Coordinates of C-alpha atoms and ligand atoms in Angstrom, one line a residue:
X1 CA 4.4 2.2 -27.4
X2 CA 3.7 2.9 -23.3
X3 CA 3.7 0.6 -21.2
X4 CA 2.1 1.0 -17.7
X5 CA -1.1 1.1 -15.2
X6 CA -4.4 0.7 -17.1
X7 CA -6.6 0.7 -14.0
X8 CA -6.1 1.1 -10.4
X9 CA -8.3 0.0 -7.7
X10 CA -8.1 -0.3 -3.9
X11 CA -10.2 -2.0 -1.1
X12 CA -9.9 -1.9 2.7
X13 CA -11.3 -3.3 5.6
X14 CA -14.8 -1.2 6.6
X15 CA -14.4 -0.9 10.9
X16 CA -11.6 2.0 11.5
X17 CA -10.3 3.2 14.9
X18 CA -9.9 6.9 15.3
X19 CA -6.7 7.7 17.0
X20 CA -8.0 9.5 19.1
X21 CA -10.1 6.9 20.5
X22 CA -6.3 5.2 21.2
X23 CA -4.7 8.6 22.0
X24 CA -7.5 8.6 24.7
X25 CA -6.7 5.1 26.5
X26 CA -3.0 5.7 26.4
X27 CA -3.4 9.1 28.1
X28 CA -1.4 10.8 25.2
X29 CA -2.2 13.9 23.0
X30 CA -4.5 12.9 20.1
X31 CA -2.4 15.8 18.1
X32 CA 0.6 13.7 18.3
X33 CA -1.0 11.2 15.8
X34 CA -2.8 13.6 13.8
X35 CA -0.4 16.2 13.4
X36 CA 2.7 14.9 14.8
X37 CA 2.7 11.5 12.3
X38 CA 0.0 12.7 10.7
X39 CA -2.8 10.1 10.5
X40 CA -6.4 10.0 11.8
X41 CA -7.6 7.0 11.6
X42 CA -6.3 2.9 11.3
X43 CA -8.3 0.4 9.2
X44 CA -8.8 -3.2 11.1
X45 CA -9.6 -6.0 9.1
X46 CA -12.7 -8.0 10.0
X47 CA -12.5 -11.3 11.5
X48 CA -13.1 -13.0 8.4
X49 CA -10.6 -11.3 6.6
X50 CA -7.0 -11.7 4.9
X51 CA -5.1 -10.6 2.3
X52 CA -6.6 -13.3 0.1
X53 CA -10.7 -11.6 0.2
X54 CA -9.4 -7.7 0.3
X55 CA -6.9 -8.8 -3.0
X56 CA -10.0 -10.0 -4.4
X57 CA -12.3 -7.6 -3.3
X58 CA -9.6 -4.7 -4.8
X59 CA -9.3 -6.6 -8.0
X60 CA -12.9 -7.4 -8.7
X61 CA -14.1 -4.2 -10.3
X62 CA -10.8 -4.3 -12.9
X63 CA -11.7 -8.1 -13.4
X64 CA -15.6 -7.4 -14.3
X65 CA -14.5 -4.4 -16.8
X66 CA -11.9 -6.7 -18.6
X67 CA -13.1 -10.1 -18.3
X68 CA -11.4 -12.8 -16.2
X69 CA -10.0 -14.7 -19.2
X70 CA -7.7 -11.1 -20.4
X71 CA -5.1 -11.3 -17.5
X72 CA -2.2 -13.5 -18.4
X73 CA 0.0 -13.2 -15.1
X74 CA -1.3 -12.5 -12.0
X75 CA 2.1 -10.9 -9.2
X76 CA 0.8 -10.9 -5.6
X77 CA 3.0 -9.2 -3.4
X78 CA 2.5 -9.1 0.4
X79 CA 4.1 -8.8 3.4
X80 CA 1.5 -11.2 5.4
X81 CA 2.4 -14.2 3.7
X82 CA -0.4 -17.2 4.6
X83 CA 1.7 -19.9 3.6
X84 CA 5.4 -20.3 2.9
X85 CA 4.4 -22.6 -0.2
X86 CA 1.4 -21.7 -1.6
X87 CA 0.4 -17.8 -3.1
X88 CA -2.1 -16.2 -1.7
X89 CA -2.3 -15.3 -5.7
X90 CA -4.0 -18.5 -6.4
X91 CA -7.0 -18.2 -4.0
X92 CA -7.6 -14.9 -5.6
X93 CA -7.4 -16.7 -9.1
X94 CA -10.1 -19.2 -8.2
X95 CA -12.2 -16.9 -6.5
X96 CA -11.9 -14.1 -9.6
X97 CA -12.4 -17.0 -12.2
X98 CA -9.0 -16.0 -13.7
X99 CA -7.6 -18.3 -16.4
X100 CA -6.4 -22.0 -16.0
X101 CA -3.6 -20.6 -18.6
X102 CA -2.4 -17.4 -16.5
X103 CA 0.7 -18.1 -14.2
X104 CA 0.7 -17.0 -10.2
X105 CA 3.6 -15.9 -8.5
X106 CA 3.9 -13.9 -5.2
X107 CA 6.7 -11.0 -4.2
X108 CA 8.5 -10.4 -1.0
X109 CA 10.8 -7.5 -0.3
X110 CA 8.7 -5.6 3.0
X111 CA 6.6 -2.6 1.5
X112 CA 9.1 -2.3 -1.4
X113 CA 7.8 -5.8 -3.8
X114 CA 4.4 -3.9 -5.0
X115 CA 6.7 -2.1 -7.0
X116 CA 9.1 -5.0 -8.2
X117 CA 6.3 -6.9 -9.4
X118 CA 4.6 -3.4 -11.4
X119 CA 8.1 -3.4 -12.9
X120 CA 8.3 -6.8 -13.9
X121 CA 4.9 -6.4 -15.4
X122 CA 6.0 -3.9 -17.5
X123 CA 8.9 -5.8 -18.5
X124 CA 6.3 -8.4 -19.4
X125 CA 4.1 -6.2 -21.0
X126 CA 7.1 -4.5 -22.9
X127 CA 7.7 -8.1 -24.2
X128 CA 4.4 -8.9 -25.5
X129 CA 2.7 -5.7 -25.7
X130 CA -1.2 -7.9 -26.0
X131 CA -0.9 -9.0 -22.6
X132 CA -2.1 -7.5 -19.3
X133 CA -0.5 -8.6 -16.2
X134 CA -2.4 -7.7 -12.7
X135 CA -0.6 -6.5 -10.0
X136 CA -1.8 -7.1 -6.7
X137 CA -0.6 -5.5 -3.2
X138 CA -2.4 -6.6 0.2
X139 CA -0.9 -6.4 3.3
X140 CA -2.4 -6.3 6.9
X141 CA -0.3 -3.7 9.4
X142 CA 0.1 -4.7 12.5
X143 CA 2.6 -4.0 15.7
X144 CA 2.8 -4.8 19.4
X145 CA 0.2 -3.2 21.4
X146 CA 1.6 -0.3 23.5
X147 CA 4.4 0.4 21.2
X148 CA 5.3 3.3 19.1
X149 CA 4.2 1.4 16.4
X150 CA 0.8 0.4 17.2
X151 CA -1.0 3.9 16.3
X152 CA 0.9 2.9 12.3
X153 CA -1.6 0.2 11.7
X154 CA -4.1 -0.6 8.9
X155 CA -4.7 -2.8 6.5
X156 CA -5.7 -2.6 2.3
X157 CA -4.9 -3.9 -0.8
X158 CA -4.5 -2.5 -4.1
X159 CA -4.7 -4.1 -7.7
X160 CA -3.5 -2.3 -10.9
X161 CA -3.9 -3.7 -14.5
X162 CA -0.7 -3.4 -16.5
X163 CA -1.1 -2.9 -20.3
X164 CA 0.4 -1.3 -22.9
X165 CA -0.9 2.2 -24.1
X166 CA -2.1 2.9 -20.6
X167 CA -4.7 5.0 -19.8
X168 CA -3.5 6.2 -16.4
X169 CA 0.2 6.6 -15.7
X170 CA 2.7 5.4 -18.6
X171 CA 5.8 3.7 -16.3
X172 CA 9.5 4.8 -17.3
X173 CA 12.2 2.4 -18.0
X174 CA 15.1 4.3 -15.9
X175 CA 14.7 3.3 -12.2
X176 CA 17.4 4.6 -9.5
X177 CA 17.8 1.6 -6.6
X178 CA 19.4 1.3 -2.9
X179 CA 19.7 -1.8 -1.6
X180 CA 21.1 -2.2 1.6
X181 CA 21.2 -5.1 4.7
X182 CA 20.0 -3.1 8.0
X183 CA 17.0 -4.5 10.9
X184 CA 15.0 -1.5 10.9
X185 CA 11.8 -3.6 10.3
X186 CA 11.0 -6.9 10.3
X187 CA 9.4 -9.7 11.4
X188 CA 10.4 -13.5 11.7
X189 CA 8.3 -16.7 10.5
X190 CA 7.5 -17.4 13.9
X191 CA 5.8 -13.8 14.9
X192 CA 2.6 -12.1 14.0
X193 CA 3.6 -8.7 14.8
X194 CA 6.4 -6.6 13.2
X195 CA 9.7 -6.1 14.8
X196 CA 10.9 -2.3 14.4
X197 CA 13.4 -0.2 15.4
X198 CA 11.4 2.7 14.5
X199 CA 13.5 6.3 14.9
X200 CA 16.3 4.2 13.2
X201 CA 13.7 3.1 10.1
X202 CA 12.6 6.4 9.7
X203 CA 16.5 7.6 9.5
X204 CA 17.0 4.8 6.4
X205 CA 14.1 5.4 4.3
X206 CA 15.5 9.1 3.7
X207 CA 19.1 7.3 3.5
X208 CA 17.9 5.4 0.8
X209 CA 16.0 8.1 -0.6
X210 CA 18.6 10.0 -1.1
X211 CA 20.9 7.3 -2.5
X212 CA 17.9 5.5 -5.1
X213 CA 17.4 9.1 -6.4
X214 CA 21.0 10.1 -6.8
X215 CA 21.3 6.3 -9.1
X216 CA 18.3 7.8 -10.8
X217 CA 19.7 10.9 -11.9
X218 CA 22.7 9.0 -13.3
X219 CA 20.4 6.9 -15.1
X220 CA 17.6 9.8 -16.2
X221 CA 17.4 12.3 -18.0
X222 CA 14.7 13.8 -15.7
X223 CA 15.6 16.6 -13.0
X224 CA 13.2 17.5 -9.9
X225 CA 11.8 20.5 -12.0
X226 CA 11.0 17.9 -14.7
X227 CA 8.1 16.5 -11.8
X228 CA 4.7 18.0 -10.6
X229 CA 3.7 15.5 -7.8
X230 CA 6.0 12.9 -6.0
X231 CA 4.2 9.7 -4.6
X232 CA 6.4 8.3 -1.2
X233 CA 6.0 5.3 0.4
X234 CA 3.6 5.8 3.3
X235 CA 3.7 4.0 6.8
X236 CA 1.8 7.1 7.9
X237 CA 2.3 10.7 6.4
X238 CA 4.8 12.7 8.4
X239 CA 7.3 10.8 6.6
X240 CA 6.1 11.7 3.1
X241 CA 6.3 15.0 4.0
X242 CA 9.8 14.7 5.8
X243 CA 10.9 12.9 2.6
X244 CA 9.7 15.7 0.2
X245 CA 11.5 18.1 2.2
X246 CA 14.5 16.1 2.4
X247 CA 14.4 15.8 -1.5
X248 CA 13.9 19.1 -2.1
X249 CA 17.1 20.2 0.3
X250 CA 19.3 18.0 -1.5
X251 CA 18.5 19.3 -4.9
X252 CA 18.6 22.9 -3.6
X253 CA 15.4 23.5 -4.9
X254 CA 14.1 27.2 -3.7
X255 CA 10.1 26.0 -3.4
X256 CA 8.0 27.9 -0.2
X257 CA 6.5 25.2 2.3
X258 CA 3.5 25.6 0.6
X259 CA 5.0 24.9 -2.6
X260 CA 6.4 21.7 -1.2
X261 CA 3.3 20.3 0.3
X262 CA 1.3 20.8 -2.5
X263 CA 3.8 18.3 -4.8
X264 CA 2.5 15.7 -2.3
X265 CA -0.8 16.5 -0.2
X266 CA -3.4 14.9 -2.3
X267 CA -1.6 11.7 -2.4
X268 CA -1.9 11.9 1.7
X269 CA -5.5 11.8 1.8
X270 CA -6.8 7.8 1.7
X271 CA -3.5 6.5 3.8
X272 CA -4.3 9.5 6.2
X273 CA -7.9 7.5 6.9
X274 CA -6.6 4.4 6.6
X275 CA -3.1 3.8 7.8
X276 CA -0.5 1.5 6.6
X277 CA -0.9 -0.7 4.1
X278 CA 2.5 -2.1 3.4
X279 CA 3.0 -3.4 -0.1
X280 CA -0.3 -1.2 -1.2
X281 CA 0.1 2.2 0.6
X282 CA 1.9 4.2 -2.0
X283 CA -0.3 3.0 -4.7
X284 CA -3.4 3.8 -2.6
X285 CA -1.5 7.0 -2.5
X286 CA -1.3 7.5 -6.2
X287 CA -5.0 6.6 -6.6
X288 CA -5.9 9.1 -4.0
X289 CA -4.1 11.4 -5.9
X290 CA -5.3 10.8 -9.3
X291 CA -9.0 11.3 -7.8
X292 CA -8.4 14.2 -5.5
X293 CA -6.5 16.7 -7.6
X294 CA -8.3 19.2 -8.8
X295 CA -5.9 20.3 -11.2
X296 CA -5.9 18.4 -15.0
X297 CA -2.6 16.3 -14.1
X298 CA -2.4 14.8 -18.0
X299 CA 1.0 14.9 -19.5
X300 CA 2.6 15.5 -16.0
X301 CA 5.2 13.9 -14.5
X302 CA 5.1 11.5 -11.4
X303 CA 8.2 10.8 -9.0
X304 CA 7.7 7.7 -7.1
X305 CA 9.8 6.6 -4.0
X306 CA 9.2 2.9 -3.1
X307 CA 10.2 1.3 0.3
X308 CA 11.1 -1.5 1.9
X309 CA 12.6 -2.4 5.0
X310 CA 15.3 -4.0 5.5
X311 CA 16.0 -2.7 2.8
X312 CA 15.3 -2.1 -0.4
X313 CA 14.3 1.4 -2.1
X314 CA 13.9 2.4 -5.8
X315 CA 12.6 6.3 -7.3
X316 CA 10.9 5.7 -11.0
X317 CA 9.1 7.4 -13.0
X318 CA 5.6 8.1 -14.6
X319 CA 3.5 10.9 -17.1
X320 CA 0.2 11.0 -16.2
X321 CA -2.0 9.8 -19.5
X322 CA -4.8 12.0 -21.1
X323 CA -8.0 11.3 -20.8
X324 CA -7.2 9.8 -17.4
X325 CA -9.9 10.3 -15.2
X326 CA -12.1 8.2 -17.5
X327 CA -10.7 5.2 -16.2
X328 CA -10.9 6.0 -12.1
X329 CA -12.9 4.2 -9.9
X330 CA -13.5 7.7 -7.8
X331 CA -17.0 6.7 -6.8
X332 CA -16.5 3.3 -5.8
X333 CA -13.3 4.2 -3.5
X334 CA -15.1 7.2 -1.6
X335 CA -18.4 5.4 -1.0
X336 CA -16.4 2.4 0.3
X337 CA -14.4 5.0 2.9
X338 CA -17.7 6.5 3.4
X339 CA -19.3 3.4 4.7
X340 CA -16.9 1.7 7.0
X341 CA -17.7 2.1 11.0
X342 CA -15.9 3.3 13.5
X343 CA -15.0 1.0 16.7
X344 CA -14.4 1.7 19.9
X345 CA -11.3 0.9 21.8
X346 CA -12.7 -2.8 23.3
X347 CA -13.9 -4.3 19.7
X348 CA -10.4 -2.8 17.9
X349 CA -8.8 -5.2 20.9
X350 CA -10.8 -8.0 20.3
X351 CA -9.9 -7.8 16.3
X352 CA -6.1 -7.1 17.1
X353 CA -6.4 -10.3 18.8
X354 CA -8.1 -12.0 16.3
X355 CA -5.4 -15.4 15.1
X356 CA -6.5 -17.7 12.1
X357 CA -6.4 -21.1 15.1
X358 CA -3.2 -23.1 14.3
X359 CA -4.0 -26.2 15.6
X360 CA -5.5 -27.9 12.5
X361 CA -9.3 -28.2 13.6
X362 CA -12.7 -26.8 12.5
X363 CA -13.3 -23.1 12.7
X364 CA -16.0 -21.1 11.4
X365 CA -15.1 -17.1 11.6
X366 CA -18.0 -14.5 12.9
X367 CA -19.2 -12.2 9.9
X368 CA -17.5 -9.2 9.9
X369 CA -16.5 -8.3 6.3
X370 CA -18.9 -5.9 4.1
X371 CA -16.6 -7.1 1.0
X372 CA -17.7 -9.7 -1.5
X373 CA -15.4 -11.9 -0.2
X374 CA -15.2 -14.1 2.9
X375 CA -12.5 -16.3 4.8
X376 CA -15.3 -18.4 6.0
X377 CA -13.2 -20.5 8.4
X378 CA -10.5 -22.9 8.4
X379 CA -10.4 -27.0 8.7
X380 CA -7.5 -29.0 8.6
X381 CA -5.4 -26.2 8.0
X382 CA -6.7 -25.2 4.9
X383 CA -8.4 -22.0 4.5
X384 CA -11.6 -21.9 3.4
X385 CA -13.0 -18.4 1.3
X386 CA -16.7 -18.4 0.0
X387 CA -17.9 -15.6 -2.3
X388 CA -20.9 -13.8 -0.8
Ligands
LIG401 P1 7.3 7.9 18.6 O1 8.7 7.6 18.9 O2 6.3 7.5 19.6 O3 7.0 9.3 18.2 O4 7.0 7.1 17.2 P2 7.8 10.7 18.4 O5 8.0 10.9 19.8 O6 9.1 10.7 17.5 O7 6.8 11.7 17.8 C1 6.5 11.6 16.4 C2 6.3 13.1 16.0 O8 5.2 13.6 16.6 C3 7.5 14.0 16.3 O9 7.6 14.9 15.2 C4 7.0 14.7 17.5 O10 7.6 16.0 17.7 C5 5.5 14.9 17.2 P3 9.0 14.9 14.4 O11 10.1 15.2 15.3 O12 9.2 13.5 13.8 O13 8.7 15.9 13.3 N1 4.7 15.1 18.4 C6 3.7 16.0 18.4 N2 3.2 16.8 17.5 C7 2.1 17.6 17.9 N3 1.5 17.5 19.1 C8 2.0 16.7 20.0 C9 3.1 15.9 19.7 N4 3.8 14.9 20.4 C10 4.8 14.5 19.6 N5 1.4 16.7 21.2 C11 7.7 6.2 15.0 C12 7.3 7.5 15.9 C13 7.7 6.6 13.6 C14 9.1 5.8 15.5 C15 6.7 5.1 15.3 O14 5.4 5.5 14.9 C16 7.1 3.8 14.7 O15 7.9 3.0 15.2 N6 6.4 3.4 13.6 C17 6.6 2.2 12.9 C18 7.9 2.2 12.0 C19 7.7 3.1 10.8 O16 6.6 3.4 10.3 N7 8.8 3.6 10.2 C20 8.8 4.4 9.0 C21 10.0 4.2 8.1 S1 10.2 2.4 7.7 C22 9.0 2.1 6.5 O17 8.4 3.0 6.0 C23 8.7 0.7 6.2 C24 7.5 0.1 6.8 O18 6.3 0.5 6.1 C25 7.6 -1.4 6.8 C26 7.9 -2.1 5.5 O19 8.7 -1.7 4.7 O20 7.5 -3.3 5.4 C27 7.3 0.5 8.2

C-alpha cells in the first residue's frame, strides 16, 4: 500500500503588485527582482482576508469532490497564527462543514510545518489506511516596508488530501533532517512583520540543505540520479535555483545549466506570480509543476527540500502516480491567476497597512476578496467569517 497526496489545491489572494511597479518608487532596477531574485509579481491579501477564508477557499474544491464528512483530521499549519489558543483549523471546519468527529490541530515550525503535518498524515494514514487527513498550509508574507525583504511578499494557501493509494505523488518513508537553533527569520508575538537577517538566511537554508540531504542518503536508498525534478522551498526563486546548483555540486553531478534548470523550472512558475507563501510555497510549487510539465512525469521521482527558519529543514521523497493528471485542478488554478488585478503602488500601501483593530470593538471590513470566503469583521475580539 502507498500512502500520500490524493489531491492538491491552492488559492491566493486576487490584487498582485508587479515589482516593477515597486522597483519604480524605490528608484531600483526592476531586473533586480525579476532576474536577480527572480519574481514578478507579490500577491496582497484583501482587506477581508486571513489565513482562515484563503485555507478555506484552497480546501473547498477537495471538500466538494470528497464530501465534508470523509476527512478524519484536519493539520493547519501557518506561520500567521490568529490566536495563540484557538486553530485557525477550526474556523475552516465550521465554514467547510467538516465533521463534529474529525480532530483540529495546527503546526508551527516557520515555512518548514506544511511538511511536518503531510508527514504525520501519512503516518496517520499508514496507520489506518481508510482514513484521509487534510493538510492545510496558509500563510500571509509580509516584511518591513523599505527593506530587502519587502519585494519577498505574498500570500496563499494550499490544501492536500492525504490517502492511501494516492493518485498524485506516493510519499516515502526515509526523510533526511537538520535541525538547528540560528535567528535568521523570525518574528516575535508582539510584531506583525518578520524579523530577518536576510544574506545570513539565505547562507542556512543551503547549510541545511546540504546537511538534511546528506542524513537522507544515510537513510535512502535513492541517489540524485535516482530523481527527475526537485521541489525547494521557495521565499522567491533565485534560491531554488541556487539550491539546485548547490546540490548538484556536492554530488558532483556533471549536468549542463540547462540540464539543471530544467529539474526545477516548472515548479518556479505560480510562486514566480505570486511570491512567498510560507508554509504553502513549495507545495504551490509542486502543483505548478504537476500542471505545467509537459513531459508524462508518472513513475518519476520527486526530491523535496522543505524549510524553515530558524531552523528546521528535511529532503523526502515522492514517485509521481499514473494516471495523475486526472486528479489536478489545472483549470481552476490558472483561471484564478488569470483573474486577480493588478494595483498600483498607493492601494498595495493601503493593504500593507491594513491591521485586524485590536482594541475589542465593532469592525466591519471593506469587500475586497473574490473568494467564497469572507472575514466580515471583528466584535469583541472574535472574528467574524461569513460564506458568500
Ligand atoms: P538584497 O540584499 O536587497 O539583494 O536582498 P542583493 O543585493 O543580494 O541582490 C539579490 C540578487 O539580485 C543578487 O544576485 C544580485 O547580484 C542581483 P546573487 O548574488 O544572489 O546571485 N541583482 C541584479 N540582477 C540583475 N539586475 C540587476 C541586479 N541588482 C542586483 N540590476 C535578500 C536579497 C534575499 C537578502 C532579501 O530579499 C531578503 O532579505 N529576503 C527575505 C529573506 C529570505 O527570503 N531568505 C531566504 C532564505 S530563508 C527562507 O527561505 C525562509 C523564509 O521563507 C521564512 C520561513 O521559513 O518562515 C524566508
Amino acid at each position: 500500500m502507498s500512502v500520500g497526496i490524493d489531491e492538491i489545491s491552492f488559492y491566493t489572494s486576487n490584487y498582485y503588485l508587479d515589482l516593477k511597479t515597486l522597483a519604480e518608487v524605490q528608484g531600483t532596477d526592476p531586473e533586480k527582482y525579476y532576474t536577480g531574485i527572480g519574481q514578478e509579481k507579490m500577491g496582497m491579501a484583501a482587506p477581508d482576508e486571513d489565513i482562515v477564508t484563503m485555507a478555506s477557499s484552497a480546501a473547498l474544491p477537495l471538500i466538494e469532490r470528497v464530501g465534508p464528512e470523509a476527512v478524519s483530521t484536519l493539520l493547519f499549519a501557518t506561520e500567521t497564527g490568529i490566536d495563540q489558543s484557538k486553530a485557525a483549523g477550526i474556523y475552516v471546519h465550521r465554514l467547510l462543514g467538516l465533521s463534529s468527529n474529525c480532530r483540529v490541530v495546527e503546526l508551527k515550525q516557520a515555512c518548514y510545518s506544511a511538511t511536518a503535518a503531510l508527514q504525520m498524515a501519512c503516518a496517520l494514514v499508514a496507520r489506518k489506511p481508510d482514513c484521509k487527513v487534510l493538510v492545510i498550509a496558509s500563510d500571509i508574507a509580509r516584511y518591513d516596508l523599505d527593506t530587502p525583504g519587502e519585494a519577498t511578499q505574498g500570500c496563499g494557501a494550499v490544501a492536500m488530501l492525504i490517502a492511501s493509494n494516492p493518485r498524485l505523488v506516493s510519499i516515502d518513508p526515509e526523510v533526511g533532517n537538520h535541525t538547528e537553533d540560528v535567528m535568521d527569520f523570525w518574528r516575535p508575538n508582539y510584531r506583525s512583520t518578520a524579523l530577518v537577517d536576510g544574506k545570513y538566511s539565505t547562507k542556512i537554508y543551503l547549510k541545511a540543505l546540504k546537511k538534511a540531504w546528506d542524513n537522507f542518503r544515510d537513510v535512502s536508498d535513492l541517489a540524485f540520479g535516482d530523481f527527475s525534478r526537485f521541489c525547494y522551498h521557495l521565499p522567491f526563486s533565485r534560491m531554488a535555483q541556487k539550491a539546485h546548483q548547490q546540490l548538484v555540486r556536492h554530488n558532483k553531478v556533471g549536468l549542463s545549466a540547462d540540464e539543471q534548470e530544467a529539474q526545477i523550472s516548472d515548479t518556479l512558475l505560480y510562486n514566480r506570480i505570486i511570491g512567498n507563501s510560507y508554509t504553502a510555497s513549495m507545495y504551490i510549487g509542486l502543483t505548478s509543476l504537476l500542471e505545467n510539465t509537459e513531459e508524462d512525469l508518472s513513475g518519476k521521482r520527486i526530491g523535496f527540500f522543505s524549510y524553515g527558519s530558524g531552523c528546521v529543514g528535511e529532503f523526502f521523497s515522492g514517485t509521481v502516480v499514473a494516471g495523475y493528471r486526472e486528479a489536478l485542478h489545472t483549470e481552476y488554478h490558472q483561471a484564478l491567476l488569470a483573474a486577480r488585478r493588478e494595483i498600483e503602488h498607493d492601494e498595495y500601501l493601503q493593504l500593507y497597512r491594513n491591521q485586524v483593530p485590536a482594541d475589542g470593538g465593532e469592525h466591519r471590513f471593506a469587500e475586497g476578496t473574490t473568494g467564497r470566503f469572507r472575514l466580515a469583521g471583528i466584535a469583541h475580539h472574535k472574528r467574524e467569517y461569513v460564506i458568500c
